[in-house]
Coordinates of C-alpha atoms and ligand atoms in Angstrom, one line a residue:
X1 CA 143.5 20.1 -54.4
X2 CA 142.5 16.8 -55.7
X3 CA 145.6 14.4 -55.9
X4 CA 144.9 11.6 -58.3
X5 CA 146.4 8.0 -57.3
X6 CA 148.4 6.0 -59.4
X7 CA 148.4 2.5 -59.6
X8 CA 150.3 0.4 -61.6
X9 CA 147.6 -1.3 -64.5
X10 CA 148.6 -5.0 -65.9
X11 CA 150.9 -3.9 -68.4
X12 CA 153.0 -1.7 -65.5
X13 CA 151.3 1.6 -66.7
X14 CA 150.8 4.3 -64.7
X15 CA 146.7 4.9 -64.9
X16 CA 144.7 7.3 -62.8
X17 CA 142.4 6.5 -60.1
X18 CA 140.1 7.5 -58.2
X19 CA 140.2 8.7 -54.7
X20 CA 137.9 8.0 -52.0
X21 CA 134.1 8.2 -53.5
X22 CA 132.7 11.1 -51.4
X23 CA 130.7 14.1 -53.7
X24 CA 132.9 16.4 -51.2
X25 CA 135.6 17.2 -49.0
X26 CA 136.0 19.1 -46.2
X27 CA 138.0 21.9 -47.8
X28 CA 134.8 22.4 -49.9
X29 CA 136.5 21.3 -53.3
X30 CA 136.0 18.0 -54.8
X31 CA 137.7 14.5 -54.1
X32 CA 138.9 13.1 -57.4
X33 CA 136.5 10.7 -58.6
X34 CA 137.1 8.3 -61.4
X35 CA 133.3 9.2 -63.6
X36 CA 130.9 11.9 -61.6
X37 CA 128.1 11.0 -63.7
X38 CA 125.9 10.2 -60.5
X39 CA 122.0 9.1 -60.6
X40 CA 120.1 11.9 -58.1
X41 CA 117.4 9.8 -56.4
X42 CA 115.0 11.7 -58.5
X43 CA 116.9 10.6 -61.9
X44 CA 116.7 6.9 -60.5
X45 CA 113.1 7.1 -60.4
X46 CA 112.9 8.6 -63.9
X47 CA 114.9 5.6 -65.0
X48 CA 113.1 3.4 -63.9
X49 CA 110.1 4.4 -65.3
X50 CA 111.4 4.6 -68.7
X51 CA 112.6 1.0 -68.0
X52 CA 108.9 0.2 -67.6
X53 CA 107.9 2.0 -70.4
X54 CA 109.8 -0.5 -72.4
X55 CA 112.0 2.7 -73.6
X56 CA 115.0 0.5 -73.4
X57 CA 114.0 -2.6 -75.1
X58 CA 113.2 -3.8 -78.7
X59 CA 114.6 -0.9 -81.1
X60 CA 118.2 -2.3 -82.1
X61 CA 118.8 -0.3 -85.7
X62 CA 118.8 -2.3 -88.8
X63 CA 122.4 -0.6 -90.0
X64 CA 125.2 1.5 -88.5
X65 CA 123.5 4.6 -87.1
X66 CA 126.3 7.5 -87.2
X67 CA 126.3 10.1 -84.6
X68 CA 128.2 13.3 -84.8
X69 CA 130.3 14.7 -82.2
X70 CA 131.3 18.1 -81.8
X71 CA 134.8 18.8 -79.9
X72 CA 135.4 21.9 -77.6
X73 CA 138.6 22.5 -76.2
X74 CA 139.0 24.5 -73.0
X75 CA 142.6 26.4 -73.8
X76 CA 143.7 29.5 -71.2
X77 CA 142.4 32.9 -71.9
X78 CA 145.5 33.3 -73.4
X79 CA 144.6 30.6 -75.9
X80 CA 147.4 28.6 -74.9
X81 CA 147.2 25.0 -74.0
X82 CA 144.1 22.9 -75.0
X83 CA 144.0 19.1 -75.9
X84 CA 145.9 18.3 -78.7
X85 CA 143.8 17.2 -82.6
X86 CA 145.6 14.1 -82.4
X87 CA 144.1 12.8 -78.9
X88 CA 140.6 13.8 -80.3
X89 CA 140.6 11.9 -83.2
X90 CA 142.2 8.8 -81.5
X91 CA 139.1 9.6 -79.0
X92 CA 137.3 9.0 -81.8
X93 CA 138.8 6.0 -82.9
X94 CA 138.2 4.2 -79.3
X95 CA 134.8 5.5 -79.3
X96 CA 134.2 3.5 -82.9
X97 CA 135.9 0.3 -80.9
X98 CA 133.6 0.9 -78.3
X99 CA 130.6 1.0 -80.1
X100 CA 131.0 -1.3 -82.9
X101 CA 129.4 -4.1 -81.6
X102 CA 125.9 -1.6 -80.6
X103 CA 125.8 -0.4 -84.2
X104 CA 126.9 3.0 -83.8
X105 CA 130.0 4.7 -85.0
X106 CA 131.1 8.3 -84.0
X107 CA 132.2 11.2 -86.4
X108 CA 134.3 14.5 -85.2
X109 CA 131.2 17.1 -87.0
X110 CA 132.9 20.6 -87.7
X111 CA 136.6 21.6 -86.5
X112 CA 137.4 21.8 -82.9
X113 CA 135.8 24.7 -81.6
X114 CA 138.0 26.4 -78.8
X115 CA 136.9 28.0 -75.8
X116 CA 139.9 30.3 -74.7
X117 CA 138.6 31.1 -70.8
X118 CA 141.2 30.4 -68.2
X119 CA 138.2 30.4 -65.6
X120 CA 136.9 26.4 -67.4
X121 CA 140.6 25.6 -67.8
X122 CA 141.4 24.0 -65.2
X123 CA 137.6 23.0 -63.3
X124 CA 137.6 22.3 -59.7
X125 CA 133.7 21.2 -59.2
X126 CA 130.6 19.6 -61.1
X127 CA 129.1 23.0 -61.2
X128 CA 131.9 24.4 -63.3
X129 CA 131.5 21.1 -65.1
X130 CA 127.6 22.3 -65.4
X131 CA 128.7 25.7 -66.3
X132 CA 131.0 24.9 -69.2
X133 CA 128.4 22.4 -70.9
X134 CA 126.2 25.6 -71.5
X135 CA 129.0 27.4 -73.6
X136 CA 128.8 27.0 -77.5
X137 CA 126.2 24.0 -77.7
X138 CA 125.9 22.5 -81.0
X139 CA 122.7 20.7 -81.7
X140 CA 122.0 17.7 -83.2
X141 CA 125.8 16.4 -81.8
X142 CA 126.9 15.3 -78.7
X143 CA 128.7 18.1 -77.1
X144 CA 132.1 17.0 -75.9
X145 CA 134.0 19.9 -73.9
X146 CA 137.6 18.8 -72.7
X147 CA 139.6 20.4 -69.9
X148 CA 143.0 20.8 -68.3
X149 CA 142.5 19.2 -65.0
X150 CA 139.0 18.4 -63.4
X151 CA 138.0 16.5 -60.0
X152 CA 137.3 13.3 -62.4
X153 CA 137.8 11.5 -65.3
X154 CA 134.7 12.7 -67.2
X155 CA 131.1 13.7 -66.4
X156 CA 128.2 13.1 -68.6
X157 CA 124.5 13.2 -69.2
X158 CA 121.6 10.5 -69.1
X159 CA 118.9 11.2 -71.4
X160 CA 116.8 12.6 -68.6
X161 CA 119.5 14.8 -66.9
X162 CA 118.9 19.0 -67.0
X163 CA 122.2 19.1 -68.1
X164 CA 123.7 17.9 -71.4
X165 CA 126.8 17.0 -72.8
X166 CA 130.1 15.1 -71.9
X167 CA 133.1 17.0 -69.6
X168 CA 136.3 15.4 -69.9
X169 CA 139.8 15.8 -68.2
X170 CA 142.9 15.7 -70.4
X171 CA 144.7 13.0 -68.9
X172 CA 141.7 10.5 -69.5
X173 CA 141.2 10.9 -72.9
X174 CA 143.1 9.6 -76.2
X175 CA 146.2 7.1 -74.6
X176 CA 147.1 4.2 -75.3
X177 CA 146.8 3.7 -71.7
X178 CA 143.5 4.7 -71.3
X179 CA 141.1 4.2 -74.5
X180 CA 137.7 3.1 -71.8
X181 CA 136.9 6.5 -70.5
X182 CA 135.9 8.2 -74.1
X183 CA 133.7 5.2 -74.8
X184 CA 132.4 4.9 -70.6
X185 CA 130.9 8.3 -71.1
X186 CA 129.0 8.3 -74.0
X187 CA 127.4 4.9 -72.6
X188 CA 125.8 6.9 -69.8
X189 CA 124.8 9.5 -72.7
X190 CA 123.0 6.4 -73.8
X191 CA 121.3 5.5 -70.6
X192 CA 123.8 3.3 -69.1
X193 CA 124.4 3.1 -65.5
X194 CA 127.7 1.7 -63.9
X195 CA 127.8 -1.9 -63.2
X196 CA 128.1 -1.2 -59.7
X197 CA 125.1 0.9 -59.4
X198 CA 122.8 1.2 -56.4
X199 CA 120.7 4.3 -57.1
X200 CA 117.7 2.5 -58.6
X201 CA 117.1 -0.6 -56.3
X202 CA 119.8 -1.0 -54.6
X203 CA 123.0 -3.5 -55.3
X204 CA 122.6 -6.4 -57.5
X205 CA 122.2 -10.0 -56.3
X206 CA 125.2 -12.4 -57.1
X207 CA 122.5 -14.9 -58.2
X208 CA 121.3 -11.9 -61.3
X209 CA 117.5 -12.2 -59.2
X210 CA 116.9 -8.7 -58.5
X211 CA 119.0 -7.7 -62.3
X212 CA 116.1 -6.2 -63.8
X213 CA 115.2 -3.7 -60.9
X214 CA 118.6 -3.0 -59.1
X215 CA 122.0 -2.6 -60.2
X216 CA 122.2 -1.1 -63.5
X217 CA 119.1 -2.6 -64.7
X218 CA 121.1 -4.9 -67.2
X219 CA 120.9 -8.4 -66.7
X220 CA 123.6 -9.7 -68.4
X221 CA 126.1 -7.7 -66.5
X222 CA 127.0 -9.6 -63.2
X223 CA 127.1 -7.9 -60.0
X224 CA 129.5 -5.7 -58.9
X225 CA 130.4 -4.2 -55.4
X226 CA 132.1 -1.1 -57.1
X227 CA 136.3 -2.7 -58.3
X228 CA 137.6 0.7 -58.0
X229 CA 141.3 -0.2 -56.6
X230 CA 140.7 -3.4 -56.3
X231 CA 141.7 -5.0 -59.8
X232 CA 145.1 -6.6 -60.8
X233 CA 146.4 -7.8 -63.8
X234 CA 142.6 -7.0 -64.5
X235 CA 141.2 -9.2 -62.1
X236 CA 139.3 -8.4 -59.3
X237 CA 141.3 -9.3 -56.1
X238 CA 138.8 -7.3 -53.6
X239 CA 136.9 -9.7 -51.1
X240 CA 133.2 -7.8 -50.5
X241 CA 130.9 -10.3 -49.7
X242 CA 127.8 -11.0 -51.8
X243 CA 124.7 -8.9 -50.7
X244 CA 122.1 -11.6 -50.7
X245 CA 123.9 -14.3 -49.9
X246 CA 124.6 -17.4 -51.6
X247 CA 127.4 -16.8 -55.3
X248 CA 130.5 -15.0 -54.6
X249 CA 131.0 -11.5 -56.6
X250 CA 132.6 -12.5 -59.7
X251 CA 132.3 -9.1 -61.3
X252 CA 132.7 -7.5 -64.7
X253 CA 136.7 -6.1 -64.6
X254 CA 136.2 -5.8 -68.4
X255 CA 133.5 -3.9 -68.6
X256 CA 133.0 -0.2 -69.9
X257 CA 130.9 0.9 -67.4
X258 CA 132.7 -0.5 -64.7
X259 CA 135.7 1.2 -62.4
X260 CA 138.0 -1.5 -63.1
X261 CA 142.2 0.2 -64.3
X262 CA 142.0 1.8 -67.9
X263 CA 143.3 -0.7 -70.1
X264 CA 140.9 -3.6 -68.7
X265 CA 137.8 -2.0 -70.1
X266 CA 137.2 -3.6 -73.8
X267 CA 133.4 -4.0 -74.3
X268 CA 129.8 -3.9 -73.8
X269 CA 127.7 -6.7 -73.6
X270 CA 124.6 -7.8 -76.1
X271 CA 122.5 -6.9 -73.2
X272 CA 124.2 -3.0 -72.7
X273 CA 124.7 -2.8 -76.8
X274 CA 120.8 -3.6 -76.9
X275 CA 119.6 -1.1 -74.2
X276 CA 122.0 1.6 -75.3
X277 CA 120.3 1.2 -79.1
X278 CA 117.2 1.3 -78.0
X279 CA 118.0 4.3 -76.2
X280 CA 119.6 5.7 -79.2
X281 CA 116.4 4.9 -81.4
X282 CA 113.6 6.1 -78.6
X283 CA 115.2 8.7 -76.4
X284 CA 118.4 10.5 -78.6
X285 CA 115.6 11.8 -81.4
X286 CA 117.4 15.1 -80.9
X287 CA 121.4 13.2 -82.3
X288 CA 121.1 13.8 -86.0
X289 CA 121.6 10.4 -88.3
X290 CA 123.2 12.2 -91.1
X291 CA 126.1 14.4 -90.0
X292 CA 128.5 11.2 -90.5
X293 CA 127.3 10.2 -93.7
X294 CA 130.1 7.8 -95.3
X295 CA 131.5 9.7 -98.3
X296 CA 130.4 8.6 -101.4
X297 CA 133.2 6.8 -103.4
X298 CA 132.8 7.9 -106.8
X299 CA 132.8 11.7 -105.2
X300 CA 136.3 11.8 -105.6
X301 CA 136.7 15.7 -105.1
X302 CA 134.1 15.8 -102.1
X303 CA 132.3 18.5 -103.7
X304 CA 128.8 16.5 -103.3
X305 CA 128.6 16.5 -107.1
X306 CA 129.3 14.0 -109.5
X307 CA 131.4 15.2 -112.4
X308 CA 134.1 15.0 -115.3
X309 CA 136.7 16.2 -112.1
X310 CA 136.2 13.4 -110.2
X311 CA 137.6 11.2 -112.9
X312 CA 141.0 13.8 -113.1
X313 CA 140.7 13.3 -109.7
X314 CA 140.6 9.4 -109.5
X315 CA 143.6 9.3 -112.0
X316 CA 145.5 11.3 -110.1
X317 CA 145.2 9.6 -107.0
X318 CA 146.0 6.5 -108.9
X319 CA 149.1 7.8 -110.4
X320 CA 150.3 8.9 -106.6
X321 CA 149.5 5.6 -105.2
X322 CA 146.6 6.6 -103.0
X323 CA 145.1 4.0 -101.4
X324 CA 141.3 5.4 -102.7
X325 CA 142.4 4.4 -105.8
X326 CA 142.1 0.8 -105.3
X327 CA 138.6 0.3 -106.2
X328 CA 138.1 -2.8 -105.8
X329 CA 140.2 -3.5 -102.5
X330 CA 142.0 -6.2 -103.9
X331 CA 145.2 -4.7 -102.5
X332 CA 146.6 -3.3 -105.8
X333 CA 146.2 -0.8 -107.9
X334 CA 145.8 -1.6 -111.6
X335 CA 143.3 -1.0 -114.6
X336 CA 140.6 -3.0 -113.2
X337 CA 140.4 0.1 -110.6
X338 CA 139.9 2.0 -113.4
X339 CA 136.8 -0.1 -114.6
X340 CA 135.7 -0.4 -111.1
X341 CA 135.3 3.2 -110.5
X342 CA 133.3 3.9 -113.9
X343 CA 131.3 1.3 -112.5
X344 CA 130.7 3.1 -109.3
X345 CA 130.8 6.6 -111.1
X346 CA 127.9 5.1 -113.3
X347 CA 125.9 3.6 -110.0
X348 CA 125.6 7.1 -109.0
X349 CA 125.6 8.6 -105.3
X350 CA 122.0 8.7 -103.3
Ligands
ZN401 ZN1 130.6 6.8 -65.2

């Protein structure tokens, strides 16, 4: 039995954390780890290749790219339990915070699909973890499957892994407490390693030397010895000393991919937003760009057609108050609307 810590975050909230970092334990079952999305040394070399294929460089997109997501819920064979639809779409929501500043934003595609099997309910190992990512895969999305307990927070996939899509635990997704671990997973769907990363060339110089070949190969990200249980009032309080000498570790508590509590992680920086589009645009071909289109206004009915209806419809919404109907998004709802949508209705929908 994995038993998670709890430690008391900055605002006195109780947050999960990881236990000690081994892949195993004795009984055979899995420690609880906070992310085991783990680089194989053969993955590690694979990344770094790509790094020197320039694959992660020079492709930010010119506009929002949307990227659907498609939600499974594990639920007993009984169909009983499961995550609840208002944790997914706040998942959502923290995963459009997340992103924002890479030019990407996140759509649920389809309703939740439910995968009533007792067996993935509550999963005890990565290879259940494996297992359940092969159940129900929906192309063109990224596959998010979410469980009643697992050894970890969330699993996921790098572009290169055999196995694709995202495994979550329950407890780690959708809380006001914990809004990092939604958007931490899809960064290593995007080719993002932890901060604290060794697998490629070893840890990361305090002095950012070695940034391009060893930590997580982002040079903007300083170096970090790994802040799991060592952060308070989100700063680090641990005392590891540098690992070439010279700077003191002075590293990234705020940072997605980092293991620093929950409710410090807030953002990416320009040098993780530009890899992870550049991996969006050269190595996630397969994500389809259009599942998340924005409606289009004038569509009123959302019947992909633009018709005498969607006026009925417009001045209906207008006469309930409905925020659509302000048109202009001047904050009020008068006849200009009315002249704004004929305007829009006119401009027609691609
Ligand atoms: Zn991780």
């Amino acid at each position: 039995m994995f038993r998670p810590q709890v430690v008391r975050g900055a605002a006195g909230a109780a947050v999960l954390a990881a236990g000690p970092l081994a892949p195993g334990s004795a009984s055979g079952q899995e420690v609880f780890r906070e992310c085991a999305t783990v680089l194989t040394p053969g993955e590690a070399a694979r990344a770094l290749r790509l790094q020197a294929a320039g694959a992660y460089t020079g492709a930010a997109p010119e506009a929002v790219t949307r990227i659907g997501l498609t939600f499974h819920v594990v639920r007993t064979s009984a169909g009983t339990g499961g995550l609840e639809q208002a944790r997914l779409d706040q998942a959502v929501i923290d995963a459009n915070w997340g992103f924002a500043a890479m030019g990407v934003q996140f759509c649920q595609v389809g309703p939740t699909r439910f995968i009533d099997n007792s067996a993935f309910y509550s999963i005890t190992s990565t290879s259940q973890a494996n297992a359940l990512r092969l159940i129900d895969v929906v192309p063109g999305t990224i596959n998010c499957y979410f469980v009643n307990s697992a050894p970890f927070c969330g699993i996921s996939s790098f572009t290169f892994s055999s196995v694709q899509g995202i495994v979550y635990n329950n407890s780690c997704v959708g809380l006001p407490t914990n809004r990092s671990t939604f958007p931490h997973e899809i960064g290593h769907y995007f080719d993002l390693f932890h901060t604290h990363e060794t697998g490629m060339g070893g840890p990361e110089c305090t002095n950012g030397s070695n940034c391009a070949t060893a930590g997580d190969l982002v040079c903007d990200t300083p170096a970090d010895p790994n802040v799991l249980g060592q952060v308070s009032n989100c700063l680090w309080v641990g005392s590891a000393s540098p690992p070439c000498g010279g700077l003191p570790y002075n590293p990234p508590v705020r940072n997605f991919m980092s293991y620093s509590d929950k409710e410090c992680r807030d953002h990416y920086t320009p040098g993780q937003n530009a890899r992870g589009a550049a991996t969006l645009a050269n190595l996630r071909t397969e994500l389809s760009r259009t599942l998340c289109a924005p409606p289009c206004y004038p569509d009123c009915t959302s019947d992909g057609a633009l018709n005498l209806s969607d006026f009925g419809c417009f001045t209906t919404k207008f006469a309930l108050g409905d925020a659509y109907a302000d048109c202009n998004q001047d904050g009020a709802r008068n006849l200009s609307d009315f002249g704004c949508f004929q305007t829009k209705f006119a401009l027609g929908c691609p």
